[in-house]
């Protein structure tokens, strides 16, 4: 900018007497060595603000670019990787067999639930020697699924006392509580797997439903024992032991039941129910 063009603006700058900035003269006079140009330097910086800003901005851009390149040059392997989230713990299945404790009731029709659990424990190497929650109790796994086996020792009509305590203590979802028991309404040796239902007049199931606050939403595996012949009393019939032929057929039923339980745990309830409910008994096959 030339002083000749804007004389009034130059005059209005009001510089101190004897201090005239060299910027406003084409041929500035020689200045004494003691003359300080500091005020002029500040004023010149203000007038050349856009140039100074561009210079400063350029430096900042170069610095930012340098930092960006530094970060982007790091390989992904050098950056901290997020820690994988741990999956929630797998809640166990509770498999309960119903029956009456004591030698007097061993091998009777009313105890086929006990026998089914015994067969499962033997097949999977699970010890059932622990007494807990008013039941003979054992823990193990099938595949990668944790399971608990229980045979309530409260006698049949109070089975719910034991089952209710286990479910409450371990916070087991009812859909993972399988109850195995005898059923008069199914042909001997026939299995039926259902996702839920009533007690059907079975006192053990009635007790369990009562202890689960009336909920019937838990799976059950029913084992058919058939109806009593003639006019035999039902109570006497369910406490009768099996003859040799019946025991052979029951062993076949237990093998089918074991396979059904494995399928249920590892492949899902629906697939297991299809397998069980379409399976023929040994008597039907012969």
mmCIF file of C-alpha atoms in Angstrom:
data_model
loop_
_atom_site.group_PDB
_atom_site.id
_atom_site.type_symbol
_atom_site.label_atom_id
_atom_site.label_comp_id
_atom_site.label_asym_id
_atom_site.label_seq_id
_atom_site.Cartn_x
_atom_site.Cartn_y
_atom_site.Cartn_z
ATOM 1 C CA UNK A 1 0.000 0.000 0.000
ATOM 2 C CA UNK A 2 1.398 3.423 -0.951
ATOM 3 C CA UNK A 3 1.178 6.413 1.354
ATOM 4 C CA UNK A 4 0.375 8.770 -1.525
ATOM 5 C CA UNK A 5 -2.915 7.026 -2.120
ATOM 6 C CA UNK A 6 -4.320 7.246 1.442
ATOM 7 C CA UNK A 7 -2.656 10.228 3.146
ATOM 8 C CA UNK A 8 -5.514 10.813 5.582
ATOM 9 C CA UNK A 9 -5.378 7.251 6.908
ATOM 10 C CA UNK A 10 -1.647 7.500 7.361
ATOM 11 C CA UNK A 11 -2.053 10.707 9.288
ATOM 12 C CA UNK A 12 -4.711 9.204 11.509
ATOM 13 C CA UNK A 13 -2.483 6.357 12.666
ATOM 14 C CA UNK A 14 -1.112 8.736 15.238
ATOM 15 C CA UNK A 15 2.347 7.322 15.607
ATOM 16 C CA UNK A 16 4.515 8.860 18.307
ATOM 17 C CA UNK A 17 6.561 11.852 17.329
ATOM 18 C CA UNK A 18 9.872 10.889 15.846
ATOM 19 C CA UNK A 19 8.703 7.328 15.200
ATOM 20 C CA UNK A 20 7.632 6.878 11.651
ATOM 21 C CA UNK A 21 7.262 3.351 10.382
ATOM 22 C CA UNK A 22 9.466 2.522 7.426
ATOM 23 C CA UNK A 23 6.603 0.682 5.801
ATOM 24 C CA UNK A 24 4.908 3.949 4.664
ATOM 25 C CA UNK A 25 7.821 5.511 2.786
ATOM 26 C CA UNK A 26 9.390 4.515 -0.448
ATOM 27 C CA UNK A 27 12.787 5.854 0.588
ATOM 28 C CA UNK A 28 12.899 6.027 4.361
ATOM 29 C CA UNK A 29 15.589 8.208 5.850
ATOM 30 C CA UNK A 30 18.436 6.603 7.683
ATOM 31 C CA UNK A 31 17.559 5.836 11.290
ATOM 32 C CA UNK A 32 19.866 6.107 14.241
ATOM 33 C CA UNK A 33 21.233 2.822 15.516
ATOM 34 C CA UNK A 34 19.427 3.400 18.820
ATOM 35 C CA UNK A 35 16.078 3.797 17.118
ATOM 36 C CA UNK A 36 13.699 1.017 18.115
ATOM 37 C CA UNK A 37 11.479 -0.400 15.426
ATOM 38 C CA UNK A 38 9.465 -2.561 17.758
ATOM 39 C CA UNK A 39 6.235 -0.490 17.523
ATOM 40 C CA UNK A 40 6.487 -0.493 13.745
ATOM 41 C CA UNK A 41 7.030 -4.236 13.752
ATOM 42 C CA UNK A 42 3.801 -4.726 15.686
ATOM 43 C CA UNK A 43 1.924 -2.366 13.352
ATOM 44 C CA UNK A 44 3.351 -4.036 10.267
ATOM 45 C CA UNK A 45 2.247 -7.416 11.612
ATOM 46 C CA UNK A 46 -1.268 -6.023 11.969
ATOM 47 C CA UNK A 47 -1.363 -4.679 8.402
ATOM 48 C CA UNK A 48 0.103 -7.832 6.976
ATOM 49 C CA UNK A 49 -2.318 -9.901 9.042
ATOM 50 C CA UNK A 50 -3.571 -11.989 6.140
ATOM 51 C CA UNK A 51 -0.032 -12.902 5.165
ATOM 52 C CA UNK A 52 0.881 -13.736 8.733
ATOM 53 C CA UNK A 53 -2.318 -15.765 9.150
ATOM 54 C CA UNK A 54 -1.601 -17.702 5.996
ATOM 55 C CA UNK A 55 1.909 -18.408 7.192
ATOM 56 C CA UNK A 56 0.671 -19.525 10.617
ATOM 57 C CA UNK A 57 -2.156 -21.554 9.098
ATOM 58 C CA UNK A 58 0.265 -23.247 6.741
ATOM 59 C CA UNK A 59 2.497 -24.248 9.645
ATOM 60 C CA UNK A 60 -0.487 -25.628 11.558
ATOM 61 C CA UNK A 61 -1.632 -27.579 8.509
ATOM 62 C CA UNK A 62 1.835 -29.051 8.097
ATOM 63 C CA UNK A 63 1.914 -30.047 11.776
ATOM 64 C CA UNK A 64 -1.568 -31.591 11.614
ATOM 65 C CA UNK A 65 -0.636 -33.434 8.413
ATOM 66 C CA UNK A 66 2.525 -34.718 10.047
ATOM 67 C CA UNK A 67 0.613 -36.006 13.086
ATOM 68 C CA UNK A 68 -2.042 -37.602 10.900
ATOM 69 C CA UNK A 69 0.580 -39.361 8.834
ATOM 70 C CA UNK A 70 2.268 -40.540 12.008
ATOM 71 C CA UNK A 71 -0.918 -42.131 13.328
ATOM 72 C CA UNK A 72 -2.000 -43.554 9.987
ATOM 73 C CA UNK A 73 1.412 -45.105 9.473
ATOM 74 C CA UNK A 74 0.892 -47.355 12.471
ATOM 75 C CA UNK A 75 -0.190 -50.841 11.488
ATOM 76 C CA UNK A 76 -3.477 -52.179 12.788
ATOM 77 C CA UNK A 77 -1.589 -54.841 14.731
ATOM 78 C CA UNK A 78 0.016 -52.112 16.854
ATOM 79 C CA UNK A 79 -3.344 -50.725 17.950
ATOM 80 C CA UNK A 80 -4.890 -52.223 21.090
ATOM 81 C CA UNK A 81 -7.601 -54.737 20.167
ATOM 82 C CA UNK A 82 -10.853 -54.739 22.179
ATOM 83 C CA UNK A 83 -11.199 -57.556 24.681
ATOM 84 C CA UNK A 84 -13.798 -60.132 23.614
ATOM 85 C CA UNK A 85 -16.876 -60.247 25.810
ATOM 86 C CA UNK A 86 -17.239 -63.392 27.866
ATOM 87 C CA UNK A 87 -20.431 -65.329 27.081
ATOM 88 C CA UNK A 88 -22.921 -65.544 29.931
ATOM 89 C CA UNK A 89 -22.597 -68.703 32.024
ATOM 90 C CA UNK A 90 -24.677 -71.639 30.807
ATOM 91 C CA UNK A 91 -27.457 -72.415 33.277
ATOM 92 C CA UNK A 92 -27.761 -76.139 34.019
ATOM 93 C CA UNK A 93 -30.635 -78.426 33.184
ATOM 94 C CA UNK A 94 -32.352 -80.158 36.077
ATOM 95 C CA UNK A 95 -33.498 -83.695 35.299
ATOM 96 C CA UNK A 96 -35.728 -85.159 37.985
ATOM 97 C CA UNK A 97 -36.918 -88.748 38.258
ATOM 98 C CA UNK A 98 -39.896 -89.412 40.508
ATOM 99 C CA UNK A 99 -40.336 -92.410 42.788
ATOM 100 C CA UNK A 100 -40.364 -93.612 46.382
ATOM 101 C CA UNK A 101 -37.161 -94.166 48.396
ATOM 102 C CA UNK A 102 -36.222 -97.468 50.020
ATOM 103 C CA UNK A 103 -35.710 -101.076 48.944
ATOM 104 C CA UNK A 104 -39.397 -101.817 49.346
ATOM 105 C CA UNK A 105 -40.185 -99.761 46.229
ATOM 106 C CA UNK A 106 -37.235 -100.688 44.019
ATOM 107 C CA UNK A 107 -38.233 -102.138 40.672
ATOM 108 C CA UNK A 108 -41.877 -101.091 40.956
ATOM 109 C CA UNK A 109 -43.935 -99.327 38.319
ATOM 110 C CA UNK A 110 -44.218 -96.152 40.366
ATOM 111 C CA UNK A 111 -40.390 -95.861 40.391
ATOM 112 C CA UNK A 112 -39.643 -95.863 36.659
ATOM 113 C CA UNK A 113 -38.663 -92.178 36.982
ATOM 114 C CA UNK A 114 -35.922 -93.167 39.429
ATOM 115 C CA UNK A 115 -34.762 -95.953 37.119
ATOM 116 C CA UNK A 116 -34.591 -93.633 34.102
ATOM 117 C CA UNK A 117 -32.352 -91.217 36.032
ATOM 118 C CA UNK A 118 -30.197 -94.115 37.249
ATOM 119 C CA UNK A 119 -29.738 -95.260 33.647
ATOM 120 C CA UNK A 120 -28.761 -91.724 32.592
ATOM 121 C CA UNK A 121 -26.294 -91.357 35.476
ATOM 122 C CA UNK A 122 -24.644 -94.672 34.630
ATOM 123 C CA UNK A 123 -24.440 -93.898 30.907
ATOM 124 C CA UNK A 124 -22.886 -90.459 31.495
ATOM 125 C CA UNK A 125 -20.660 -91.410 34.453
ATOM 126 C CA UNK A 126 -22.428 -89.144 36.953
ATOM 127 C CA UNK A 127 -22.259 -90.031 40.649
ATOM 128 C CA UNK A 128 -25.570 -89.922 42.508
ATOM 129 C CA UNK A 129 -24.196 -90.478 46.027
ATOM 130 C CA UNK A 130 -24.699 -86.925 47.316
ATOM 131 C CA UNK A 131 -27.746 -86.171 49.457
ATOM 132 C CA UNK A 132 -28.819 -82.541 48.992
ATOM 133 C CA UNK A 133 -32.085 -80.632 48.755
ATOM 134 C CA UNK A 134 -33.900 -83.708 50.151
ATOM 135 C CA UNK A 135 -32.763 -85.718 47.143
ATOM 136 C CA UNK A 136 -30.071 -88.015 45.843
ATOM 137 C CA UNK A 137 -28.187 -85.502 43.774
ATOM 138 C CA UNK A 138 -25.518 -85.502 41.069
ATOM 139 C CA UNK A 139 -23.852 -83.082 38.635
ATOM 140 C CA UNK A 140 -22.297 -83.671 35.237
ATOM 141 C CA UNK A 141 -22.313 -82.632 31.584
ATOM 142 C CA UNK A 142 -23.725 -83.998 28.352
ATOM 143 C CA UNK A 143 -21.704 -82.582 25.482
ATOM 144 C CA UNK A 144 -21.054 -79.051 26.734
ATOM 145 C CA UNK A 145 -24.360 -78.738 28.609
ATOM 146 C CA UNK A 146 -24.211 -78.845 32.434
ATOM 147 C CA UNK A 147 -26.874 -81.026 34.027
ATOM 148 C CA UNK A 148 -28.067 -81.889 37.516
ATOM 149 C CA UNK A 149 -29.798 -85.167 38.311
ATOM 150 C CA UNK A 150 -32.153 -85.541 41.245
ATOM 151 C CA UNK A 151 -34.211 -88.318 42.830
ATOM 152 C CA UNK A 152 -36.356 -86.769 45.581
ATOM 153 C CA UNK A 153 -36.284 -88.776 48.819
ATOM 154 C CA UNK A 154 -39.437 -87.196 50.255
ATOM 155 C CA UNK A 155 -41.750 -89.952 48.960
ATOM 156 C CA UNK A 156 -43.775 -89.392 45.835
ATOM 157 C CA UNK A 157 -46.535 -87.188 47.232
ATOM 158 C CA UNK A 158 -44.062 -84.557 48.478
ATOM 159 C CA UNK A 159 -41.679 -84.496 45.509
ATOM 160 C CA UNK A 160 -42.224 -80.758 45.067
ATOM 161 C CA UNK A 161 -40.384 -79.957 48.308
ATOM 162 C CA UNK A 162 -37.124 -81.145 46.786
ATOM 163 C CA UNK A 163 -37.675 -79.860 43.244
ATOM 164 C CA UNK A 164 -38.808 -76.431 44.443
ATOM 165 C CA UNK A 165 -35.649 -75.985 46.559
ATOM 166 C CA UNK A 166 -33.299 -76.915 43.704
ATOM 167 C CA UNK A 167 -35.023 -74.664 41.177
ATOM 168 C CA UNK A 168 -35.036 -71.742 43.615
ATOM 169 C CA UNK A 169 -31.423 -72.155 44.765
ATOM 170 C CA UNK A 170 -29.897 -72.467 41.268
ATOM 171 C CA UNK A 171 -32.416 -70.104 39.604
ATOM 172 C CA UNK A 172 -33.100 -72.668 36.891
ATOM 173 C CA UNK A 173 -35.563 -71.588 34.168
ATOM 174 C CA UNK A 174 -38.605 -73.852 34.214
ATOM 175 C CA UNK A 175 -38.103 -74.644 30.525
ATOM 176 C CA UNK A 176 -34.893 -76.402 31.659
ATOM 177 C CA UNK A 177 -36.551 -78.600 34.285
ATOM 178 C CA UNK A 178 -37.354 -82.066 32.915
ATOM 179 C CA UNK A 179 -39.478 -84.302 35.151
ATOM 180 C CA UNK A 180 -39.633 -88.048 34.401
ATOM 181 C CA UNK A 181 -42.464 -90.123 35.848
ATOM 182 C CA UNK A 182 -44.812 -93.070 35.296
ATOM 183 C CA UNK A 183 -48.077 -92.713 33.421
ATOM 184 C CA UNK A 184 -51.047 -95.081 33.668
ATOM 185 C CA UNK A 185 -52.644 -93.658 30.527
ATOM 186 C CA UNK A 186 -49.808 -94.672 28.178
ATOM 187 C CA UNK A 187 -49.280 -98.236 26.915
ATOM 188 C CA UNK A 188 -46.508 -100.072 28.724
ATOM 189 C CA UNK A 189 -43.054 -98.986 27.546
ATOM 190 C CA UNK A 190 -44.362 -96.036 25.497
ATOM 191 C CA UNK A 191 -42.679 -92.638 25.926
ATOM 192 C CA UNK A 192 -44.240 -89.212 25.556
ATOM 193 C CA UNK A 193 -42.285 -85.934 25.719
ATOM 194 C CA UNK A 194 -44.310 -82.747 26.227
ATOM 195 C CA UNK A 195 -43.242 -79.105 26.831
ATOM 196 C CA UNK A 196 -45.828 -78.510 29.567
ATOM 197 C CA UNK A 197 -49.137 -79.759 30.951
ATOM 198 C CA UNK A 198 -51.138 -80.618 34.042
ATOM 199 C CA UNK A 199 -50.536 -83.279 36.677
ATOM 200 C CA UNK A 200 -53.002 -85.787 35.163
ATOM 201 C CA UNK A 201 -53.860 -87.137 38.612
ATOM 202 C CA UNK A 202 -50.203 -87.966 39.416
ATOM 203 C CA UNK A 203 -49.535 -86.947 43.027
ATOM 204 C CA UNK A 204 -45.822 -86.347 42.463
ATOM 205 C CA UNK A 205 -46.519 -83.948 39.611
ATOM 206 C CA UNK A 206 -49.282 -82.267 41.600
ATOM 207 C CA UNK A 207 -46.786 -81.573 44.411
ATOM 208 C CA UNK A 208 -44.218 -80.128 41.988
ATOM 209 C CA UNK A 209 -46.730 -77.809 40.331
ATOM 210 C CA UNK A 210 -47.849 -76.570 43.748
ATOM 211 C CA UNK A 211 -44.249 -75.795 44.781
ATOM 212 C CA UNK A 212 -43.586 -73.970 41.509
ATOM 213 C CA UNK A 213 -46.375 -71.533 42.368
ATOM 214 C CA UNK A 214 -48.871 -73.288 40.155
ATOM 215 C CA UNK A 215 -46.733 -73.112 37.017
ATOM 216 C CA UNK A 216 -47.103 -76.014 34.582
ATOM 217 C CA UNK A 217 -44.652 -74.632 32.034
ATOM 218 C CA UNK A 218 -41.889 -77.228 32.381
ATOM 219 C CA UNK A 219 -41.169 -80.244 30.138
ATOM 220 C CA UNK A 220 -41.984 -83.771 31.208
ATOM 221 C CA UNK A 221 -41.084 -87.245 29.941
ATOM 222 C CA UNK A 222 -43.866 -89.710 30.681
ATOM 223 C CA UNK A 223 -43.158 -93.436 30.760
ATOM 224 C CA UNK A 224 -46.151 -95.665 30.091
ATOM 225 C CA UNK A 225 -46.861 -98.420 32.606
ATOM 226 C CA UNK A 226 -50.312 -99.347 31.284
ATOM 227 C CA UNK A 227 -53.571 -99.855 33.120
ATOM 228 C CA UNK A 228 -54.070 -102.452 35.864
ATOM 229 C CA UNK A 229 -55.594 -105.686 34.608
ATOM 230 C CA UNK A 230 -59.168 -106.557 35.494
ATOM 231 C CA UNK A 231 -60.377 -104.933 38.672
ATOM 232 C CA UNK A 232 -56.979 -104.600 40.335
ATOM 233 C CA UNK A 233 -56.647 -101.555 42.579
ATOM 234 C CA UNK A 234 -54.541 -98.825 40.990
ATOM 235 C CA UNK A 235 -52.470 -98.232 44.149
ATOM 236 C CA UNK A 236 -51.550 -101.925 44.303
ATOM 237 C CA UNK A 237 -50.765 -102.019 40.593
ATOM 238 C CA UNK A 238 -48.273 -99.124 40.604
ATOM 239 C CA UNK A 239 -46.408 -100.745 43.496
ATOM 240 C CA UNK A 240 -46.043 -104.076 41.716
ATOM 241 C CA UNK A 241 -42.647 -105.099 40.385
ATOM 242 C CA UNK A 242 -41.967 -105.957 36.754
ATOM 243 C CA UNK A 243 -41.722 -109.501 35.480
ATOM 244 C CA UNK A 244 -38.761 -110.559 33.326
ATOM 245 C CA UNK A 245 -40.398 -109.776 29.993
ATOM 246 C CA UNK A 246 -41.560 -106.365 31.194
ATOM 247 C CA UNK A 247 -38.079 -105.554 32.478
ATOM 248 C CA UNK A 248 -36.542 -106.375 29.081
ATOM 249 C CA UNK A 249 -39.012 -104.095 27.361
ATOM 250 C CA UNK A 250 -38.389 -101.390 29.919
ATOM 251 C CA UNK A 251 -34.634 -101.548 29.279
ATOM 252 C CA UNK A 252 -35.340 -100.838 25.616
ATOM 253 C CA UNK A 253 -37.542 -97.903 26.683
ATOM 254 C CA UNK A 254 -34.732 -96.502 28.831
ATOM 255 C CA UNK A 255 -32.285 -96.618 25.916
ATOM 256 C CA UNK A 256 -34.757 -94.653 23.806
ATOM 257 C CA UNK A 257 -35.222 -92.199 26.684
ATOM 258 C CA UNK A 258 -31.460 -91.671 26.998
ATOM 259 C CA UNK A 259 -31.177 -90.828 23.324
ATOM 260 C CA UNK A 260 -34.159 -88.474 23.592
ATOM 261 C CA UNK A 261 -32.571 -86.575 26.487
ATOM 262 C CA UNK A 262 -29.285 -86.169 24.619
ATOM 263 C CA UNK A 263 -31.110 -84.849 21.557
ATOM 264 C CA UNK A 264 -33.112 -82.432 23.705
ATOM 265 C CA UNK A 265 -30.019 -80.964 25.356
ATOM 266 C CA UNK A 266 -27.817 -80.772 22.269
ATOM 267 C CA UNK A 267 -30.271 -80.220 19.410
ATOM 268 C CA UNK A 268 -33.395 -78.766 20.977
ATOM 269 C CA UNK A 269 -36.707 -79.811 22.464
ATOM 270 C CA UNK A 270 -38.688 -79.980 19.220
ATOM 271 C CA UNK A 271 -36.323 -82.414 17.552
ATOM 272 C CA UNK A 272 -36.316 -84.598 20.647
ATOM 273 C CA UNK A 273 -40.107 -84.571 20.887
ATOM 274 C CA UNK A 274 -40.383 -85.662 17.254
ATOM 275 C CA UNK A 275 -37.936 -88.498 17.916
ATOM 276 C CA UNK A 276 -39.697 -89.677 21.077
ATOM 277 C CA UNK A 277 -43.304 -89.286 20.099
ATOM 278 C CA UNK A 278 -42.924 -91.168 16.820
ATOM 279 C CA UNK A 279 -40.834 -93.948 18.351
ATOM 280 C CA UNK A 280 -42.471 -97.357 18.604
ATOM 281 C CA UNK A 281 -42.215 -99.480 21.730
ATOM 282 C CA UNK A 282 -40.501 -102.867 21.711
ATOM 283 C CA UNK A 283 -43.916 -104.531 21.945
ATOM 284 C CA UNK A 284 -45.110 -102.669 18.845
ATOM 285 C CA UNK A 285 -41.978 -103.661 16.932
ATOM 286 C CA UNK A 286 -42.360 -107.381 17.692
#
